Amino acid sequence: MFKRGDHAVVHRFATACRAGSAGAIRSLLAADVVAVSDGGGRVAAATVPVRGAAQVARCLTELVRPGTAPSVEAVNGEPGVVLRTLDGAVVAVLSLKVAGPKVVTVWIVLNPDKLRHWRSRE
């Protein structure tokens, strides 16, 4: 369950993603952070978990390209980050596990079939 401070971490994370700064993103990640992504075989995604703050920050920086706008929204009932193109199309949904002031796990959904729910909200 998220605590009040966790919400602040998610908002700082979204702000760092919006800036596109690997350093800013990395500063919010635990040293042993793990990112797991799912492209469903339909879009490019890492096939194994990405581990470590520098590698996860690099992965996220590549995901949040110019023309992508991150916003904090409810993801599975908790605050997460939704990446949309400037015309509002959802390209990814990020669910975060937070421990203290750091993000310890990032789940990235890129699979178009799994994003169908998000696209129906556009």
Short mmCIF file of N, CA, C and O in Angstrom, two decimals:
data_model
loop_
_atom_site.label_atom_id
_atom_site.label_comp_id
_atom_site.label_asym_id
_atom_site.label_seq_id
_atom_site.Cartn_x
_atom_site.Cartn_y
_atom_site.Cartn_z
N MET A 1 0.83 -1.18 0.00
CA MET A 1 0.00 0.00 0.00
C MET A 1 0.88 1.25 0.00
O MET A 1 1.87 1.31 0.71
N PHE A 2 0.50 2.21 -0.78
CA PHE A 2 1.25 3.46 -0.87
C PHE A 2 1.01 4.31 0.37
O PHE A 2 -0.10 4.37 0.89
N LYS A 3 2.06 4.99 0.80
CA LYS A 3 1.94 5.96 1.88
C LYS A 3 2.04 7.35 1.26
O LYS A 3 2.38 7.51 0.10
N ARG A 4 1.74 8.35 2.06
CA ARG A 4 1.75 9.73 1.57
C ARG A 4 3.08 10.09 0.89
O ARG A 4 3.10 10.65 -0.19
N GLY A 5 4.20 9.73 1.48
CA GLY A 5 5.51 10.04 0.90
C GLY A 5 5.74 9.34 -0.43
O GLY A 5 6.46 9.84 -1.29
N ASP A 6 5.13 8.16 -0.61
CA ASP A 6 5.28 7.43 -1.86
C ASP A 6 4.69 8.22 -3.02
O ASP A 6 5.23 8.22 -4.12
N HIS A 7 3.57 8.89 -2.77
CA HIS A 7 2.94 9.71 -3.81
C HIS A 7 3.90 10.79 -4.28
O HIS A 7 4.02 11.05 -5.47
N ALA A 8 4.61 11.41 -3.33
CA ALA A 8 5.56 12.46 -3.68
C ALA A 8 6.68 11.90 -4.54
O ALA A 8 7.13 12.56 -5.50
N VAL A 9 7.15 10.69 -4.23
CA VAL A 9 8.21 10.06 -5.03
C VAL A 9 7.73 9.84 -6.46
O VAL A 9 8.45 10.11 -7.42
N VAL A 10 6.49 9.36 -6.61
CA VAL A 10 5.95 9.12 -7.95
C VAL A 10 5.86 10.43 -8.73
O VAL A 10 6.21 10.49 -9.92
N HIS A 11 5.43 11.51 -8.08
CA HIS A 11 5.35 12.80 -8.75
C HIS A 11 6.74 13.30 -9.15
O HIS A 11 6.92 13.82 -10.25
N ARG A 12 7.73 13.14 -8.27
CA ARG A 12 9.10 13.53 -8.63
C ARG A 12 9.63 12.68 -9.78
O ARG A 12 10.32 13.18 -10.67
N PHE A 13 9.29 11.39 -9.77
CA PHE A 13 9.69 10.49 -10.84
C PHE A 13 9.10 10.95 -12.18
O PHE A 13 9.80 11.02 -13.18
N ALA A 14 7.81 11.28 -12.19
CA ALA A 14 7.17 11.76 -13.42
C ALA A 14 7.81 13.05 -13.90
O ALA A 14 8.03 13.24 -15.10
N THR A 15 8.14 13.93 -12.98
CA THR A 15 8.79 15.19 -13.34
C THR A 15 10.17 14.93 -13.95
O THR A 15 10.53 15.55 -14.96
N ALA A 16 10.92 14.00 -13.37
CA ALA A 16 12.24 13.65 -13.92
C ALA A 16 12.09 13.04 -15.31
O ALA A 16 12.87 13.35 -16.22
N CYS A 17 11.07 12.20 -15.50
CA CYS A 17 10.82 11.62 -16.83
C CYS A 17 10.47 12.72 -17.82
O CYS A 17 10.95 12.71 -18.96
N ARG A 18 9.64 13.65 -17.40
CA ARG A 18 9.23 14.76 -18.27
C ARG A 18 10.45 15.55 -18.73
O ARG A 18 10.53 15.99 -19.87
N ALA A 19 11.43 15.73 -17.83
CA ALA A 19 12.64 16.47 -18.16
C ALA A 19 13.56 15.65 -19.07
O ALA A 19 14.44 16.21 -19.73
N GLY A 20 13.37 14.33 -19.09
CA GLY A 20 14.20 13.48 -19.94
C GLY A 20 15.62 13.35 -19.45
O GLY A 20 16.52 13.01 -20.21
N SER A 21 15.83 13.59 -18.16
CA SER A 21 17.17 13.57 -17.60
C SER A 21 17.47 12.24 -16.93
O SER A 21 16.87 11.89 -15.92
N ALA A 22 18.43 11.49 -17.51
CA ALA A 22 18.81 10.20 -16.91
C ALA A 22 19.33 10.41 -15.50
O ALA A 22 19.05 9.60 -14.61
N GLY A 23 20.05 11.49 -15.26
CA GLY A 23 20.57 11.77 -13.92
C GLY A 23 19.47 12.02 -12.91
O GLY A 23 19.51 11.52 -11.79
N ALA A 24 18.46 12.79 -13.32
CA ALA A 24 17.34 13.07 -12.42
C ALA A 24 16.55 11.79 -12.13
O ALA A 24 16.13 11.55 -11.00
N ILE A 25 16.35 10.97 -13.16
CA ILE A 25 15.64 9.71 -12.97
C ILE A 25 16.47 8.80 -12.05
O ILE A 25 15.95 8.24 -11.08
N ARG A 26 17.75 8.68 -12.34
CA ARG A 26 18.64 7.82 -11.56
C ARG A 26 18.64 8.21 -10.08
O ARG A 26 18.68 7.35 -9.21
N SER A 27 18.56 9.50 -9.78
CA SER A 27 18.58 9.95 -8.39
C SER A 27 17.38 9.46 -7.59
O SER A 27 17.41 9.43 -6.37
N LEU A 28 16.32 9.06 -8.27
CA LEU A 28 15.11 8.57 -7.60
C LEU A 28 15.05 7.05 -7.54
O LEU A 28 14.10 6.49 -6.97
N LEU A 29 16.02 6.39 -8.13
CA LEU A 29 16.03 4.93 -8.17
C LEU A 29 16.95 4.34 -7.11
O LEU A 29 18.04 4.86 -6.88
N ALA A 30 16.50 3.25 -6.49
CA ALA A 30 17.37 2.52 -5.57
C ALA A 30 18.52 1.92 -6.38
O ALA A 30 18.38 1.65 -7.58
N ALA A 31 19.65 1.72 -5.74
CA ALA A 31 20.82 1.17 -6.44
C ALA A 31 20.51 -0.18 -7.07
O ALA A 31 21.01 -0.49 -8.16
N ASP A 32 19.67 -0.99 -6.43
CA ASP A 32 19.36 -2.32 -6.93
C ASP A 32 17.98 -2.41 -7.59
O ASP A 32 17.37 -3.47 -7.66
N VAL A 33 17.51 -1.29 -8.11
CA VAL A 33 16.20 -1.23 -8.78
C VAL A 33 16.13 -2.25 -9.91
O VAL A 33 17.14 -2.57 -10.54
N VAL A 34 14.91 -2.76 -10.14
CA VAL A 34 14.67 -3.69 -11.24
C VAL A 34 13.52 -3.16 -12.07
O VAL A 34 12.49 -2.73 -11.52
N ALA A 35 13.67 -3.19 -13.39
CA ALA A 35 12.59 -2.81 -14.30
C ALA A 35 12.22 -4.02 -15.15
O ALA A 35 13.11 -4.69 -15.70
N VAL A 36 10.94 -4.29 -15.22
CA VAL A 36 10.42 -5.40 -16.02
C VAL A 36 9.46 -4.81 -17.04
O VAL A 36 8.58 -4.03 -16.68
N SER A 37 9.64 -5.19 -18.31
CA SER A 37 8.76 -4.63 -19.34
C SER A 37 8.08 -5.74 -20.12
O SER A 37 8.58 -6.86 -20.20
N ASP A 38 6.93 -5.40 -20.67
CA ASP A 38 6.14 -6.35 -21.44
C ASP A 38 5.69 -5.68 -22.73
O ASP A 38 4.88 -4.76 -22.70
N GLY A 39 6.23 -6.17 -23.83
CA GLY A 39 5.82 -5.67 -25.13
C GLY A 39 4.90 -6.65 -25.84
O GLY A 39 4.40 -6.38 -26.93
N GLY A 40 4.69 -7.81 -25.21
CA GLY A 40 3.80 -8.81 -25.79
C GLY A 40 4.26 -9.36 -27.13
O GLY A 40 3.47 -9.93 -27.86
N GLY A 41 5.53 -9.16 -27.44
CA GLY A 41 6.04 -9.63 -28.72
C GLY A 41 5.59 -8.77 -29.89
O GLY A 41 5.89 -9.06 -31.03
N ARG A 42 4.88 -7.69 -29.57
CA ARG A 42 4.35 -6.82 -30.63
C ARG A 42 5.09 -5.50 -30.73
O ARG A 42 5.04 -4.86 -31.77
N VAL A 43 5.73 -5.09 -29.64
CA VAL A 43 6.54 -3.87 -29.66
C VAL A 43 7.86 -4.18 -28.96
O VAL A 43 7.93 -5.11 -28.15
N ALA A 44 8.89 -3.44 -29.28
CA ALA A 44 10.21 -3.67 -28.70
C ALA A 44 10.16 -3.44 -27.19
O ALA A 44 9.64 -2.43 -26.71
N ALA A 45 10.69 -4.41 -26.45
CA ALA A 45 10.79 -4.32 -25.00
C ALA A 45 11.93 -5.22 -24.55
O ALA A 45 12.26 -6.19 -25.24
N ALA A 46 12.53 -4.90 -23.41
CA ALA A 46 13.58 -5.74 -22.88
C ALA A 46 13.02 -7.13 -22.61
O ALA A 46 11.93 -7.25 -22.06
N THR A 47 13.75 -8.15 -22.98
CA THR A 47 13.26 -9.52 -22.80
C THR A 47 13.64 -10.11 -21.45
O THR A 47 13.14 -11.15 -21.06
N VAL A 48 14.54 -9.43 -20.74
CA VAL A 48 14.93 -9.82 -19.39
C VAL A 48 14.84 -8.58 -18.50
O VAL A 48 14.90 -7.45 -19.00
N PRO A 49 14.69 -8.77 -17.20
CA PRO A 49 14.65 -7.61 -16.31
C PRO A 49 15.92 -6.76 -16.44
O PRO A 49 17.01 -7.30 -16.62
N VAL A 50 15.75 -5.46 -16.37
CA VAL A 50 16.87 -4.52 -16.38
C VAL A 50 17.19 -4.20 -14.92
O VAL A 50 16.29 -3.90 -14.14
N ARG A 51 18.45 -4.30 -14.55
CA ARG A 51 18.84 -4.15 -13.14
C ARG A 51 19.86 -3.03 -12.96
O ARG A 51 20.72 -2.83 -13.79
N GLY A 52 19.72 -2.32 -11.85
CA GLY A 52 20.66 -1.27 -11.49
C GLY A 52 20.17 0.11 -11.91
O GLY A 52 19.53 0.26 -12.94
N ALA A 53 20.48 1.09 -11.08
CA ALA A 53 19.97 2.45 -11.29
C ALA A 53 20.40 3.04 -12.63
O ALA A 53 19.59 3.64 -13.34
N ALA A 54 21.66 2.89 -13.00
CA ALA A 54 22.13 3.49 -14.26
C ALA A 54 21.45 2.85 -15.46
O ALA A 54 21.02 3.56 -16.38
N GLN A 55 21.32 1.53 -15.45
CA GLN A 55 20.73 0.83 -16.58
C GLN A 55 19.23 1.11 -16.68
O GLN A 55 18.71 1.32 -17.78
N VAL A 56 18.53 1.13 -15.55
CA VAL A 56 17.10 1.42 -15.57
C VAL A 56 16.86 2.86 -15.99
O VAL A 56 15.97 3.14 -16.80
N ALA A 57 17.67 3.79 -15.51
CA ALA A 57 17.53 5.19 -15.91
C ALA A 57 17.72 5.33 -17.42
O ALA A 57 16.98 6.06 -18.08
N ARG A 58 18.70 4.63 -17.97
CA ARG A 58 18.95 4.68 -19.42
C ARG A 58 17.74 4.13 -20.17
O ARG A 58 17.29 4.71 -21.15
N CYS A 59 17.22 3.02 -19.71
CA CYS A 59 16.05 2.39 -20.33
C CYS A 59 14.85 3.35 -20.32
O CYS A 59 14.16 3.53 -21.33
N LEU A 60 14.62 4.00 -19.18
CA LEU A 60 13.49 4.92 -19.07
C LEU A 60 13.69 6.17 -19.92
O LEU A 60 12.75 6.68 -20.51
N THR A 61 14.93 6.65 -20.00
CA THR A 61 15.21 7.82 -20.82
C THR A 61 14.94 7.53 -22.29
O THR A 61 14.41 8.37 -23.01
N GLU A 62 15.25 6.32 -22.73
CA GLU A 62 14.96 5.93 -24.11
C GLU A 62 13.45 5.82 -24.35
O GLU A 62 12.96 6.12 -25.43
N LEU A 63 12.73 5.41 -23.32
CA LEU A 63 11.28 5.25 -23.43
C LEU A 63 10.56 6.60 -23.49
O LEU A 63 9.62 6.79 -24.25
N VAL A 64 11.04 7.54 -22.69
CA VAL A 64 10.41 8.86 -22.61
C VAL A 64 11.11 9.78 -23.61
O VAL A 64 12.00 10.54 -23.27
N ARG A 65 10.69 9.69 -24.83
CA ARG A 65 11.29 10.46 -25.92
C ARG A 65 10.63 11.83 -26.03
O ARG A 65 9.52 12.02 -25.53
N PRO A 66 11.28 12.75 -26.72
CA PRO A 66 10.59 14.01 -27.00
C PRO A 66 9.26 13.71 -27.70
O PRO A 66 9.18 12.80 -28.54
N GLY A 67 8.24 14.41 -27.32
CA GLY A 67 6.93 14.15 -27.88
C GLY A 67 6.11 13.20 -27.03
O GLY A 67 4.99 12.84 -27.38
N THR A 68 6.69 12.77 -25.89
CA THR A 68 5.98 11.91 -24.96
C THR A 68 5.76 12.69 -23.67
O THR A 68 6.69 13.28 -23.14
N ALA A 69 4.53 12.68 -23.19
CA ALA A 69 4.20 13.43 -21.98
C ALA A 69 3.81 12.48 -20.85
O ALA A 69 2.78 11.82 -20.94
N PRO A 70 4.63 12.37 -19.80
CA PRO A 70 4.29 11.54 -18.66
C PRO A 70 3.30 12.25 -17.74
O PRO A 70 3.41 13.46 -17.52
N SER A 71 2.34 11.50 -17.22
CA SER A 71 1.41 12.07 -16.24
C SER A 71 1.19 11.05 -15.13
O SER A 71 1.25 9.84 -15.36
N VAL A 72 0.94 11.54 -13.93
CA VAL A 72 0.65 10.67 -12.80
C VAL A 72 -0.84 10.35 -12.83
O VAL A 72 -1.67 11.26 -12.87
N GLU A 73 -1.13 9.06 -12.86
CA GLU A 73 -2.52 8.59 -12.90
C GLU A 73 -2.62 7.33 -12.06
O GLU A 73 -1.61 6.71 -11.74
N ALA A 74 -3.83 6.94 -11.72
CA ALA A 74 -4.02 5.69 -10.98
C ALA A 74 -3.71 4.51 -11.89
O ALA A 74 -4.25 4.39 -12.98
N VAL A 75 -2.82 3.65 -11.42
CA VAL A 75 -2.45 2.43 -12.13
C VAL A 75 -2.66 1.30 -11.13
O VAL A 75 -1.99 1.26 -10.09
N ASN A 76 -3.59 0.42 -11.43
CA ASN A 76 -3.93 -0.66 -10.49
C ASN A 76 -4.27 -0.11 -9.11
O ASN A 76 -3.89 -0.68 -8.08
N GLY A 77 -4.93 1.02 -9.07
CA GLY A 77 -5.37 1.61 -7.81
C GLY A 77 -4.33 2.40 -7.06
O GLY A 77 -4.60 2.92 -5.98
N GLU A 78 -3.14 2.50 -7.59
CA GLU A 78 -2.04 3.24 -6.95
C GLU A 78 -1.50 4.26 -7.95
O GLU A 78 -1.67 4.10 -9.15
N PRO A 79 -0.81 5.30 -7.46
CA PRO A 79 -0.25 6.26 -8.42
C PRO A 79 0.84 5.62 -9.27
O PRO A 79 1.68 4.87 -8.77
N GLY A 80 0.76 5.86 -10.56
CA GLY A 80 1.75 5.38 -11.51
C GLY A 80 1.95 6.45 -12.57
O GLY A 80 1.45 7.57 -12.44
N VAL A 81 2.68 6.11 -13.60
CA VAL A 81 2.98 7.08 -14.65
C VAL A 81 2.48 6.53 -15.99
O VAL A 81 2.77 5.40 -16.35
N VAL A 82 1.71 7.36 -16.69
CA VAL A 82 1.20 7.02 -18.01
C VAL A 82 1.92 7.90 -19.02
O VAL A 82 1.99 9.12 -18.84
N LEU A 83 2.48 7.28 -20.04
CA LEU A 83 3.18 8.02 -21.10
C LEU A 83 2.27 8.14 -22.29
O LEU A 83 1.80 7.14 -22.84
N ARG A 84 2.02 9.36 -22.70
CA ARG A 84 1.16 9.63 -23.84
C ARG A 84 1.94 10.46 -24.86
O ARG A 84 2.80 11.25 -24.51
N THR A 85 1.56 10.28 -26.13
CA THR A 85 2.10 11.15 -27.16
C THR A 85 1.42 12.51 -26.99
O THR A 85 0.44 12.63 -26.25
N LEU A 86 1.91 13.50 -27.68
CA LEU A 86 1.33 14.84 -27.55
C LEU A 86 -0.12 14.90 -28.01
O LEU A 86 -0.87 15.75 -27.56
N ASP A 87 -0.52 13.95 -28.87
CA ASP A 87 -1.93 13.93 -29.29
C ASP A 87 -2.78 13.05 -28.37
O ASP A 87 -3.95 12.81 -28.64
N GLY A 88 -2.18 12.55 -27.26
CA GLY A 88 -2.94 11.83 -26.25
C GLY A 88 -2.93 10.32 -26.33
O GLY A 88 -3.50 9.66 -25.47
N ALA A 89 -2.27 9.73 -27.32
CA ALA A 89 -2.24 8.28 -27.44
C ALA A 89 -1.33 7.68 -26.36
O ALA A 89 -0.20 8.13 -26.16
N VAL A 90 -1.81 6.65 -25.67
CA VAL A 90 -1.03 6.00 -24.63
C VAL A 90 0.00 5.06 -25.27
O VAL A 90 -0.36 4.23 -26.09
N VAL A 91 1.27 5.22 -24.87
CA VAL A 91 2.33 4.36 -25.41
C VAL A 91 2.91 3.45 -24.35
O VAL A 91 3.53 2.44 -24.67
N ALA A 92 2.73 3.78 -23.07
CA ALA A 92 3.25 2.94 -21.99
C ALA A 92 2.58 3.32 -20.67
O ALA A 92 2.16 4.47 -20.49
N VAL A 93 2.50 2.34 -19.79
CA VAL A 93 2.02 2.56 -18.44
C VAL A 93 3.06 1.99 -17.49
O VAL A 93 3.49 0.85 -17.64
N LEU A 94 3.48 2.80 -16.52
CA LEU A 94 4.51 2.40 -15.56
C LEU A 94 3.90 2.30 -14.17
O LEU A 94 3.26 3.24 -13.70
N SER A 95 4.08 1.16 -13.57
CA SER A 95 3.67 0.94 -12.19
C SER A 95 4.94 0.91 -11.36
O SER A 95 5.93 0.29 -11.77
N LEU A 96 4.93 1.57 -10.22
CA LEU A 96 6.14 1.71 -9.42
C LEU A 96 5.97 1.13 -8.02
O LEU A 96 4.90 1.29 -7.42
N LYS A 97 7.01 0.50 -7.53
CA LYS A 97 7.06 0.12 -6.12
C LYS A 97 8.07 1.04 -5.47
O LYS A 97 9.20 1.16 -5.96
N VAL A 98 7.65 1.69 -4.40
CA VAL A 98 8.48 2.68 -3.73
C VAL A 98 8.82 2.19 -2.34
O VAL A 98 7.97 1.62 -1.64
N ALA A 99 10.05 2.39 -1.91
CA ALA A 99 10.50 2.10 -0.56
C ALA A 99 11.26 3.32 -0.06
O ALA A 99 12.31 3.65 -0.60
N GLY A 100 10.69 4.00 0.90
CA GLY A 100 11.31 5.24 1.39
C GLY A 100 11.32 6.27 0.28
O GLY A 100 10.32 6.47 -0.40
N PRO A 101 12.47 6.90 0.04
CA PRO A 101 12.53 7.95 -0.97
C PRO A 101 12.89 7.45 -2.38
O PRO A 101 13.13 8.24 -3.27
N LYS A 102 12.94 6.12 -2.56
CA LYS A 102 13.43 5.57 -3.83
C LYS A 102 12.43 4.62 -4.48
O LYS A 102 11.66 3.94 -3.81
N VAL A 103 12.50 4.55 -5.79
CA VAL A 103 11.75 3.57 -6.57
C VAL A 103 12.59 2.30 -6.59
O VAL A 103 13.76 2.34 -6.97
N VAL A 104 11.98 1.16 -6.20
CA VAL A 104 12.73 -0.10 -6.15
C VAL A 104 12.36 -1.05 -7.28
O VAL A 104 13.13 -1.94 -7.62
N THR A 105 11.15 -0.88 -7.85
CA THR A 105 10.73 -1.71 -8.97
C THR A 105 9.90 -0.87 -9.93
O THR A 105 9.08 -0.06 -9.50
N VAL A 106 10.12 -1.09 -11.23
CA VAL A 106 9.34 -0.43 -12.27
C VAL A 106 8.79 -1.51 -13.19
O VAL A 106 9.56 -2.31 -13.73
N TRP A 107 7.47 -1.57 -13.30
CA TRP A 107 6.83 -2.47 -14.26
C TRP A 107 6.38 -1.61 -15.42
O TRP A 107 5.64 -0.63 -15.22
N ILE A 108 6.80 -1.95 -16.63
CA ILE A 108 6.50 -1.15 -17.81
C ILE A 108 5.63 -1.97 -18.75
O ILE A 108 6.06 -3.02 -19.24
N VAL A 109 4.43 -1.50 -19.02
CA VAL A 109 3.53 -2.17 -19.95
C VAL A 109 3.58 -1.42 -21.27
O VAL A 109 3.25 -0.24 -21.34
N LEU A 110 4.03 -2.13 -22.30
CA LEU A 110 4.10 -1.58 -23.66
C LEU A 110 3.20 -2.35 -24.62
O LEU A 110 2.94 -1.89 -25.72
N ASN A 111 2.76 -3.53 -24.21
CA ASN A 111 1.96 -4.41 -25.03
C ASN A 111 0.65 -3.71 -25.44
O ASN A 111 -0.15 -3.36 -24.58
N PRO A 112 0.46 -3.50 -26.73
CA PRO A 112 -0.75 -2.80 -27.19
C PRO A 112 -2.05 -3.46 -26.73
O PRO A 112 -3.03 -2.77 -26.44
N ASP A 113 -2.05 -4.78 -26.61
CA ASP A 113 -3.26 -5.46 -26.15
C ASP A 113 -3.57 -5.10 -24.70
O ASP A 113 -4.73 -4.91 -24.34
N LYS A 114 -2.55 -4.98 -23.87
CA LYS A 114 -2.75 -4.63 -22.47
C LYS A 114 -3.04 -3.14 -22.30
O LYS A 114 -3.59 -2.74 -21.28
N LEU A 115 -2.67 -2.34 -23.29
CA LEU A 115 -2.94 -0.90 -23.20
C LEU A 115 -4.32 -0.54 -23.76
O LEU A 115 -4.72 0.62 -23.69
N ARG A 116 -5.02 -1.52 -24.25
CA ARG A 116 -6.36 -1.27 -24.83
C ARG A 116 -7.26 -0.52 -23.86
O ARG A 116 -7.97 0.40 -24.23
N HIS A 117 -7.25 -0.93 -22.58
CA HIS A 117 -8.06 -0.25 -21.56
C HIS A 117 -7.71 1.23 -21.48
O HIS A 117 -8.58 2.08 -21.39
N TRP A 118 -6.43 1.53 -21.53
CA TRP A 118 -5.98 2.91 -21.44
C TRP A 118 -6.38 3.67 -22.70
O TRP A 118 -6.72 4.84 -22.63
N ARG A 119 -6.30 3.01 -23.84
CA ARG A 119 -6.65 3.68 -25.10
C ARG A 119 -8.14 3.99 -25.14
O ARG A 119 -8.55 4.98 -25.74
N SER A 120 -8.96 3.16 -24.50
CA SER A 120 -10.40 3.41 -24.52
C SER A 120 -10.76 4.63 -23.67
O SER A 120 -11.83 5.18 -23.78
N ARG A 121 -9.81 5.09 -22.83
CA ARG A 121 -10.04 6.26 -21.98
C ARG A 121 -9.64 7.55 -22.70
O ARG A 121 -9.84 8.63 -22.16
N GLU A 122 -9.02 7.43 -23.86
CA GLU A 122 -8.52 8.62 -24.58
C GLU A 122 -9.65 9.45 -25.12
O GLU A 122 -10.71 9.01 -25.42
#
